[in-house]
């Protein structure tokens, strides 16, 4: 079993920044690549970003490219999502997810490509 726990959400103003953290356990054998998704009320869960276990490859949704940055600290088994220039439309519950397959081999935007999910952390951006 793999546990994924995200934190760092909050209420901020448009143009502000937040950094989300995702503490993820790793299987005894094999690696886990990680992704971030978000879900606004009444909308489908939406891909945000993904990263390989060693940080070598990243993927971003067009809507956040240039504003958000995903990174990993292997020493702490923690994945981060740095969120800059936040907009009201970024308001959502943000979820961290883990996949047992390399992100190069999966469709990263599909929720079904990921095996484990965190509980979510709320990000609210006011205008």
Short mmCIF file of N, CA and C in Angstrom, two decimals:
data_model
loop_
_atom_site.label_atom_id
_atom_site.label_comp_id
_atom_site.label_asym_id
_atom_site.label_seq_id
_atom_site.Cartn_x
_atom_site.Cartn_y
_atom_site.Cartn_z
N UNK A 1 0.83 -1.18 0.00
CA UNK A 1 0.00 0.00 0.00
C UNK A 1 0.88 1.26 0.00
N UNK A 2 0.46 2.27 -0.78
CA UNK A 2 1.16 3.54 -0.87
C UNK A 2 0.24 4.63 -0.35
N UNK A 3 0.76 5.48 0.54
CA UNK A 3 0.01 6.60 1.07
C UNK A 3 0.53 7.90 0.48
N UNK A 4 -0.40 8.76 0.06
CA UNK A 4 -0.09 10.04 -0.54
C UNK A 4 -0.84 11.11 0.24
N UNK A 5 -0.12 12.10 0.78
CA UNK A 5 -0.73 13.14 1.60
C UNK A 5 -0.23 14.50 1.13
N UNK A 6 -1.15 15.35 0.67
CA UNK A 6 -0.78 16.68 0.20
C UNK A 6 -1.19 17.74 1.22
N UNK A 7 -0.48 18.88 1.18
CA UNK A 7 -0.74 19.98 2.09
C UNK A 7 -0.27 21.27 1.46
N UNK A 8 -0.58 22.40 2.09
CA UNK A 8 -0.09 23.69 1.65
C UNK A 8 -1.12 24.60 1.01
N UNK A 9 -2.35 24.13 0.86
CA UNK A 9 -3.39 24.96 0.28
C UNK A 9 -3.79 26.08 1.22
N UNK A 10 -4.58 27.01 0.69
CA UNK A 10 -5.03 28.13 1.48
C UNK A 10 -5.77 29.14 0.65
N UNK A 11 -6.08 30.27 1.28
CA UNK A 11 -6.78 31.38 0.64
C UNK A 11 -5.79 32.48 0.33
N UNK A 12 -5.68 32.85 -0.95
CA UNK A 12 -4.75 33.88 -1.39
C UNK A 12 -5.43 34.81 -2.37
N UNK A 13 -4.78 35.92 -2.65
CA UNK A 13 -5.28 36.88 -3.63
C UNK A 13 -4.69 36.61 -5.01
N UNK A 14 -5.40 37.04 -6.04
CA UNK A 14 -4.90 36.90 -7.40
C UNK A 14 -3.52 37.52 -7.52
N UNK A 15 -2.62 36.82 -8.21
CA UNK A 15 -1.25 37.26 -8.36
C UNK A 15 -0.30 36.73 -7.31
N UNK A 16 -0.83 36.15 -6.26
CA UNK A 16 -0.02 35.62 -5.17
C UNK A 16 0.52 34.23 -5.54
N UNK A 17 1.28 33.65 -4.63
CA UNK A 17 1.90 32.35 -4.85
C UNK A 17 1.63 31.41 -3.69
N UNK A 18 1.63 30.12 -3.98
CA UNK A 18 1.55 29.06 -2.98
C UNK A 18 2.45 27.92 -3.40
N UNK A 19 2.95 27.16 -2.43
CA UNK A 19 3.67 25.94 -2.71
C UNK A 19 2.98 24.78 -2.02
N UNK A 20 2.49 23.85 -2.81
CA UNK A 20 1.88 22.65 -2.30
C UNK A 20 2.94 21.57 -2.10
N UNK A 21 2.75 20.75 -1.09
CA UNK A 21 3.66 19.64 -0.81
C UNK A 21 2.89 18.34 -0.84
N UNK A 22 3.56 17.29 -1.27
CA UNK A 22 2.97 15.95 -1.34
C UNK A 22 3.97 14.96 -0.77
N UNK A 23 3.65 14.42 0.40
CA UNK A 23 4.48 13.40 1.02
C UNK A 23 4.00 12.04 0.55
N UNK A 24 4.87 11.32 -0.14
CA UNK A 24 4.49 10.06 -0.76
C UNK A 24 5.43 8.95 -0.33
N UNK A 25 4.86 7.85 0.12
CA UNK A 25 5.65 6.66 0.40
C UNK A 25 5.99 5.96 -0.91
N UNK A 26 7.05 5.16 -0.87
CA UNK A 26 7.49 4.43 -2.05
C UNK A 26 7.46 2.95 -1.77
N UNK A 27 7.12 2.17 -2.77
CA UNK A 27 7.15 0.72 -2.66
C UNK A 27 8.56 0.24 -2.38
N UNK A 28 8.67 -0.91 -1.73
CA UNK A 28 9.98 -1.49 -1.47
C UNK A 28 10.71 -1.76 -2.78
N UNK A 29 9.98 -2.24 -3.76
CA UNK A 29 10.55 -2.51 -5.08
C UNK A 29 9.88 -1.62 -6.12
N UNK A 30 10.68 -1.02 -6.98
CA UNK A 30 10.16 -0.17 -8.02
C UNK A 30 10.04 1.28 -7.59
N UNK A 31 9.74 2.15 -8.55
CA UNK A 31 9.63 3.59 -8.32
C UNK A 31 8.21 4.07 -8.59
N UNK A 32 7.92 5.27 -8.11
CA UNK A 32 6.65 5.92 -8.35
C UNK A 32 6.88 7.27 -9.01
N UNK A 33 6.26 7.49 -10.15
CA UNK A 33 6.18 8.83 -10.72
C UNK A 33 4.93 9.51 -10.16
N UNK A 34 4.94 10.84 -10.16
CA UNK A 34 3.90 11.59 -9.45
C UNK A 34 3.22 12.61 -10.35
N UNK A 35 1.97 12.91 -10.01
CA UNK A 35 1.23 13.93 -10.73
C UNK A 35 0.39 14.77 -9.80
N UNK A 36 0.04 15.96 -10.28
CA UNK A 36 -0.91 16.84 -9.60
C UNK A 36 -2.14 17.02 -10.47
N UNK A 37 -3.31 16.92 -9.85
CA UNK A 37 -4.58 17.20 -10.50
C UNK A 37 -5.34 18.22 -9.66
N UNK A 38 -6.35 18.82 -10.26
CA UNK A 38 -7.22 19.72 -9.51
C UNK A 38 -8.66 19.54 -9.95
N UNK A 39 -9.58 19.86 -9.05
CA UNK A 39 -10.99 19.72 -9.34
C UNK A 39 -11.76 20.87 -8.72
N UNK A 40 -12.38 21.66 -9.57
CA UNK A 40 -13.24 22.75 -9.13
C UNK A 40 -14.66 22.23 -8.97
N UNK A 41 -15.48 22.90 -8.15
CA UNK A 41 -16.87 22.45 -7.96
C UNK A 41 -17.61 22.33 -9.28
N UNK A 42 -18.26 21.18 -9.49
CA UNK A 42 -19.04 20.96 -10.68
C UNK A 42 -18.24 20.63 -11.93
N UNK A 43 -16.93 20.49 -11.82
CA UNK A 43 -16.08 20.20 -12.96
C UNK A 43 -15.37 18.87 -12.79
N UNK A 44 -14.87 18.34 -13.89
CA UNK A 44 -14.09 17.11 -13.87
C UNK A 44 -12.71 17.36 -13.28
N UNK A 45 -12.11 16.29 -12.76
CA UNK A 45 -10.76 16.39 -12.25
C UNK A 45 -9.80 16.63 -13.43
N UNK A 46 -8.93 17.63 -13.30
CA UNK A 46 -8.12 18.15 -14.39
C UNK A 46 -6.63 17.97 -14.09
N UNK A 47 -5.89 17.49 -15.08
CA UNK A 47 -4.44 17.34 -14.96
C UNK A 47 -3.76 18.68 -14.82
N UNK A 48 -2.75 18.75 -13.95
CA UNK A 48 -1.97 19.96 -13.75
C UNK A 48 -0.51 19.75 -14.15
N UNK A 49 0.14 18.75 -13.57
CA UNK A 49 1.56 18.53 -13.83
C UNK A 49 1.94 17.12 -13.40
N UNK A 50 3.07 16.62 -13.93
CA UNK A 50 3.58 15.31 -13.56
C UNK A 50 5.10 15.33 -13.59
N UNK A 51 5.71 14.39 -12.87
CA UNK A 51 7.17 14.35 -12.77
C UNK A 51 7.62 12.91 -12.54
N UNK A 52 8.77 12.55 -13.11
CA UNK A 52 9.36 11.24 -12.86
C UNK A 52 9.94 11.20 -11.45
N UNK A 53 10.15 10.00 -10.95
CA UNK A 53 10.60 9.82 -9.57
C UNK A 53 11.91 10.53 -9.28
N UNK A 54 12.77 10.65 -10.30
CA UNK A 54 14.07 11.30 -10.11
C UNK A 54 14.07 12.76 -10.58
N UNK A 55 12.92 13.26 -10.98
CA UNK A 55 12.81 14.64 -11.41
C UNK A 55 13.30 14.92 -12.81
N UNK A 56 13.65 13.88 -13.57
CA UNK A 56 14.25 14.08 -14.86
C UNK A 56 13.32 14.55 -15.96
N UNK A 57 12.04 14.22 -15.84
CA UNK A 57 11.05 14.57 -16.86
C UNK A 57 9.85 15.19 -16.19
N UNK A 58 9.35 16.28 -16.75
CA UNK A 58 8.15 16.93 -16.25
C UNK A 58 7.15 17.15 -17.37
N UNK A 59 5.88 17.23 -17.00
CA UNK A 59 4.80 17.52 -17.94
C UNK A 59 3.86 18.53 -17.30
N UNK A 60 3.33 19.46 -18.10
CA UNK A 60 2.44 20.49 -17.60
C UNK A 60 1.23 20.65 -18.48
N UNK A 61 0.11 20.95 -17.86
CA UNK A 61 -1.06 21.38 -18.61
C UNK A 61 -0.79 22.75 -19.21
N UNK A 62 -1.36 23.00 -20.39
CA UNK A 62 -1.16 24.29 -21.03
C UNK A 62 -1.64 25.45 -20.15
N UNK A 63 -2.67 25.21 -19.35
CA UNK A 63 -3.26 26.26 -18.54
C UNK A 63 -2.34 26.75 -17.43
N UNK A 64 -1.33 25.95 -17.05
CA UNK A 64 -0.44 26.33 -15.96
C UNK A 64 1.00 26.49 -16.40
N UNK A 65 1.32 26.14 -17.63
CA UNK A 65 2.69 26.21 -18.12
C UNK A 65 3.21 27.63 -18.01
N UNK A 66 4.40 27.77 -17.43
CA UNK A 66 4.99 29.08 -17.23
C UNK A 66 4.63 29.72 -15.91
N UNK A 67 3.61 29.21 -15.23
CA UNK A 67 3.22 29.74 -13.93
C UNK A 67 3.49 28.77 -12.79
N UNK A 68 3.29 27.48 -13.04
CA UNK A 68 3.48 26.45 -12.02
C UNK A 68 4.74 25.68 -12.32
N UNK A 69 5.36 25.13 -11.28
CA UNK A 69 6.55 24.29 -11.43
C UNK A 69 6.47 23.11 -10.48
N UNK A 70 6.64 21.92 -11.01
CA UNK A 70 6.66 20.71 -10.20
C UNK A 70 8.10 20.31 -9.95
N UNK A 71 8.38 19.81 -8.75
CA UNK A 71 9.73 19.38 -8.40
C UNK A 71 9.64 18.26 -7.38
N UNK A 72 10.77 17.59 -7.15
CA UNK A 72 10.81 16.48 -6.21
C UNK A 72 12.06 16.57 -5.35
N UNK A 73 11.93 16.22 -4.09
CA UNK A 73 13.05 16.11 -3.16
C UNK A 73 13.09 14.66 -2.72
N UNK A 74 13.96 13.87 -3.33
CA UNK A 74 14.00 12.45 -3.05
C UNK A 74 14.43 12.15 -1.61
N UNK A 75 15.26 13.01 -1.04
CA UNK A 75 15.71 12.81 0.33
C UNK A 75 14.55 12.87 1.31
N UNK A 76 13.52 13.64 0.98
CA UNK A 76 12.36 13.78 1.85
C UNK A 76 11.14 13.03 1.32
N UNK A 77 11.30 12.33 0.19
CA UNK A 77 10.17 11.64 -0.44
C UNK A 77 8.98 12.58 -0.61
N UNK A 78 9.27 13.77 -1.10
CA UNK A 78 8.26 14.81 -1.20
C UNK A 78 8.26 15.44 -2.59
N UNK A 79 7.07 15.64 -3.13
CA UNK A 79 6.87 16.32 -4.40
C UNK A 79 6.21 17.67 -4.12
N UNK A 80 6.62 18.69 -4.85
CA UNK A 80 6.11 20.04 -4.65
C UNK A 80 5.45 20.56 -5.91
N UNK A 81 4.51 21.48 -5.72
CA UNK A 81 3.94 22.23 -6.82
C UNK A 81 4.02 23.71 -6.45
N UNK A 82 4.95 24.42 -7.06
CA UNK A 82 5.07 25.85 -6.87
C UNK A 82 4.10 26.55 -7.80
N UNK A 83 3.20 27.33 -7.23
CA UNK A 83 2.11 27.97 -7.98
C UNK A 83 2.30 29.48 -7.90
N UNK A 84 2.64 30.10 -9.03
CA UNK A 84 2.85 31.54 -9.10
C UNK A 84 1.78 32.19 -9.96
N UNK A 85 1.65 33.50 -9.81
CA UNK A 85 0.68 34.28 -10.59
C UNK A 85 -0.69 33.64 -10.57
N UNK A 86 -1.15 33.30 -9.39
CA UNK A 86 -2.41 32.58 -9.24
C UNK A 86 -3.59 33.43 -9.71
N UNK A 87 -4.55 32.77 -10.31
CA UNK A 87 -5.75 33.38 -10.84
C UNK A 87 -6.98 32.78 -10.18
N UNK A 88 -8.10 33.52 -10.15
CA UNK A 88 -9.31 32.94 -9.57
C UNK A 88 -9.70 31.60 -10.19
N UNK A 89 -9.44 31.42 -11.47
CA UNK A 89 -9.77 30.16 -12.13
C UNK A 89 -8.89 29.00 -11.69
N UNK A 90 -7.84 29.27 -10.92
CA UNK A 90 -7.04 28.20 -10.33
C UNK A 90 -7.68 27.63 -9.07
N UNK A 91 -8.75 28.24 -8.60
CA UNK A 91 -9.42 27.77 -7.40
C UNK A 91 -9.93 26.35 -7.60
N UNK A 92 -9.53 25.45 -6.72
CA UNK A 92 -9.90 24.05 -6.84
C UNK A 92 -9.34 23.29 -5.65
N UNK A 93 -9.78 22.05 -5.50
CA UNK A 93 -9.10 21.11 -4.63
C UNK A 93 -7.99 20.47 -5.44
N UNK A 94 -6.78 20.53 -4.92
CA UNK A 94 -5.62 19.98 -5.61
C UNK A 94 -5.26 18.62 -5.02
N UNK A 95 -5.08 17.64 -5.89
CA UNK A 95 -4.80 16.27 -5.50
C UNK A 95 -3.44 15.83 -6.00
N UNK A 96 -2.71 15.13 -5.17
CA UNK A 96 -1.47 14.48 -5.56
C UNK A 96 -1.76 13.02 -5.88
N UNK A 97 -1.14 12.51 -6.92
CA UNK A 97 -1.36 11.14 -7.36
C UNK A 97 -0.04 10.47 -7.70
N UNK A 98 0.00 9.16 -7.56
CA UNK A 98 1.19 8.37 -7.85
C UNK A 98 0.86 7.28 -8.85
N UNK A 99 1.81 7.00 -9.74
CA UNK A 99 1.66 5.95 -10.73
C UNK A 99 2.85 5.01 -10.68
N UNK A 100 2.58 3.74 -10.85
CA UNK A 100 3.64 2.73 -10.87
C UNK A 100 4.32 2.64 -12.23
N UNK A 101 3.81 3.33 -13.22
CA UNK A 101 4.37 3.31 -14.56
C UNK A 101 5.09 4.62 -14.85
N UNK A 102 6.19 4.58 -15.61
CA UNK A 102 6.87 5.83 -15.99
C UNK A 102 5.93 6.74 -16.76
N UNK A 103 5.99 8.03 -16.48
CA UNK A 103 5.06 8.95 -17.13
C UNK A 103 5.29 9.02 -18.63
N UNK A 104 6.47 8.62 -19.09
CA UNK A 104 6.71 8.59 -20.53
C UNK A 104 5.86 7.54 -21.23
N UNK A 105 5.35 6.57 -20.48
CA UNK A 105 4.61 5.45 -21.05
C UNK A 105 3.11 5.56 -20.85
N UNK A 106 2.63 6.61 -20.21
CA UNK A 106 1.22 6.75 -19.91
C UNK A 106 0.67 8.04 -20.50
N UNK A 107 -0.66 8.14 -20.54
CA UNK A 107 -1.32 9.39 -20.88
C UNK A 107 -1.50 10.14 -19.57
N UNK A 108 -0.66 11.14 -19.32
CA UNK A 108 -0.58 11.74 -18.00
C UNK A 108 -1.84 12.51 -17.62
N UNK A 109 -2.64 12.93 -18.59
CA UNK A 109 -3.82 13.73 -18.30
C UNK A 109 -5.01 12.90 -17.84
N UNK A 110 -4.90 11.59 -17.91
CA UNK A 110 -6.00 10.71 -17.53
C UNK A 110 -5.86 10.27 -16.08
N UNK A 111 -6.91 10.46 -15.30
CA UNK A 111 -6.88 10.04 -13.91
C UNK A 111 -6.66 8.54 -13.77
N UNK A 112 -7.12 7.77 -14.75
CA UNK A 112 -6.99 6.33 -14.70
C UNK A 112 -5.55 5.86 -14.88
N UNK A 113 -4.63 6.75 -15.24
CA UNK A 113 -3.23 6.40 -15.38
C UNK A 113 -2.51 6.34 -14.03
N UNK A 114 -3.17 6.75 -12.96
CA UNK A 114 -2.56 6.83 -11.64
C UNK A 114 -3.20 5.82 -10.69
N UNK A 115 -2.39 5.30 -9.78
CA UNK A 115 -2.80 4.20 -8.93
C UNK A 115 -3.16 4.62 -7.51
N UNK A 116 -2.59 5.70 -7.03
CA UNK A 116 -2.80 6.13 -5.65
C UNK A 116 -3.06 7.63 -5.60
N UNK A 117 -3.96 8.04 -4.69
CA UNK A 117 -4.39 9.43 -4.60
C UNK A 117 -4.38 9.94 -3.17
N UNK A 118 -4.03 11.21 -3.01
CA UNK A 118 -4.13 11.86 -1.72
C UNK A 118 -5.54 12.36 -1.47
N UNK A 119 -5.73 12.98 -0.31
CA UNK A 119 -7.06 13.42 0.11
C UNK A 119 -7.46 14.78 -0.45
N UNK A 120 -6.50 15.52 -0.98
CA UNK A 120 -6.77 16.83 -1.56
C UNK A 120 -6.52 17.96 -0.59
N UNK A 121 -6.13 19.11 -1.13
CA UNK A 121 -5.96 20.33 -0.35
C UNK A 121 -6.58 21.49 -1.11
N UNK A 122 -7.34 22.32 -0.41
CA UNK A 122 -8.11 23.39 -1.04
C UNK A 122 -7.23 24.60 -1.33
N UNK A 123 -7.31 25.09 -2.57
CA UNK A 123 -6.68 26.34 -2.97
C UNK A 123 -7.78 27.28 -3.43
N UNK A 124 -7.87 28.44 -2.80
CA UNK A 124 -8.87 29.43 -3.16
C UNK A 124 -8.16 30.74 -3.50
N UNK A 125 -8.42 31.27 -4.69
CA UNK A 125 -7.79 32.49 -5.16
C UNK A 125 -8.88 33.54 -5.35
N UNK A 126 -8.81 34.61 -4.60
CA UNK A 126 -9.79 35.68 -4.69
C UNK A 126 -9.29 36.78 -5.62
N UNK A 127 -10.21 37.47 -6.26
CA UNK A 127 -9.87 38.55 -7.17
C UNK A 127 -9.67 39.86 -6.44
#
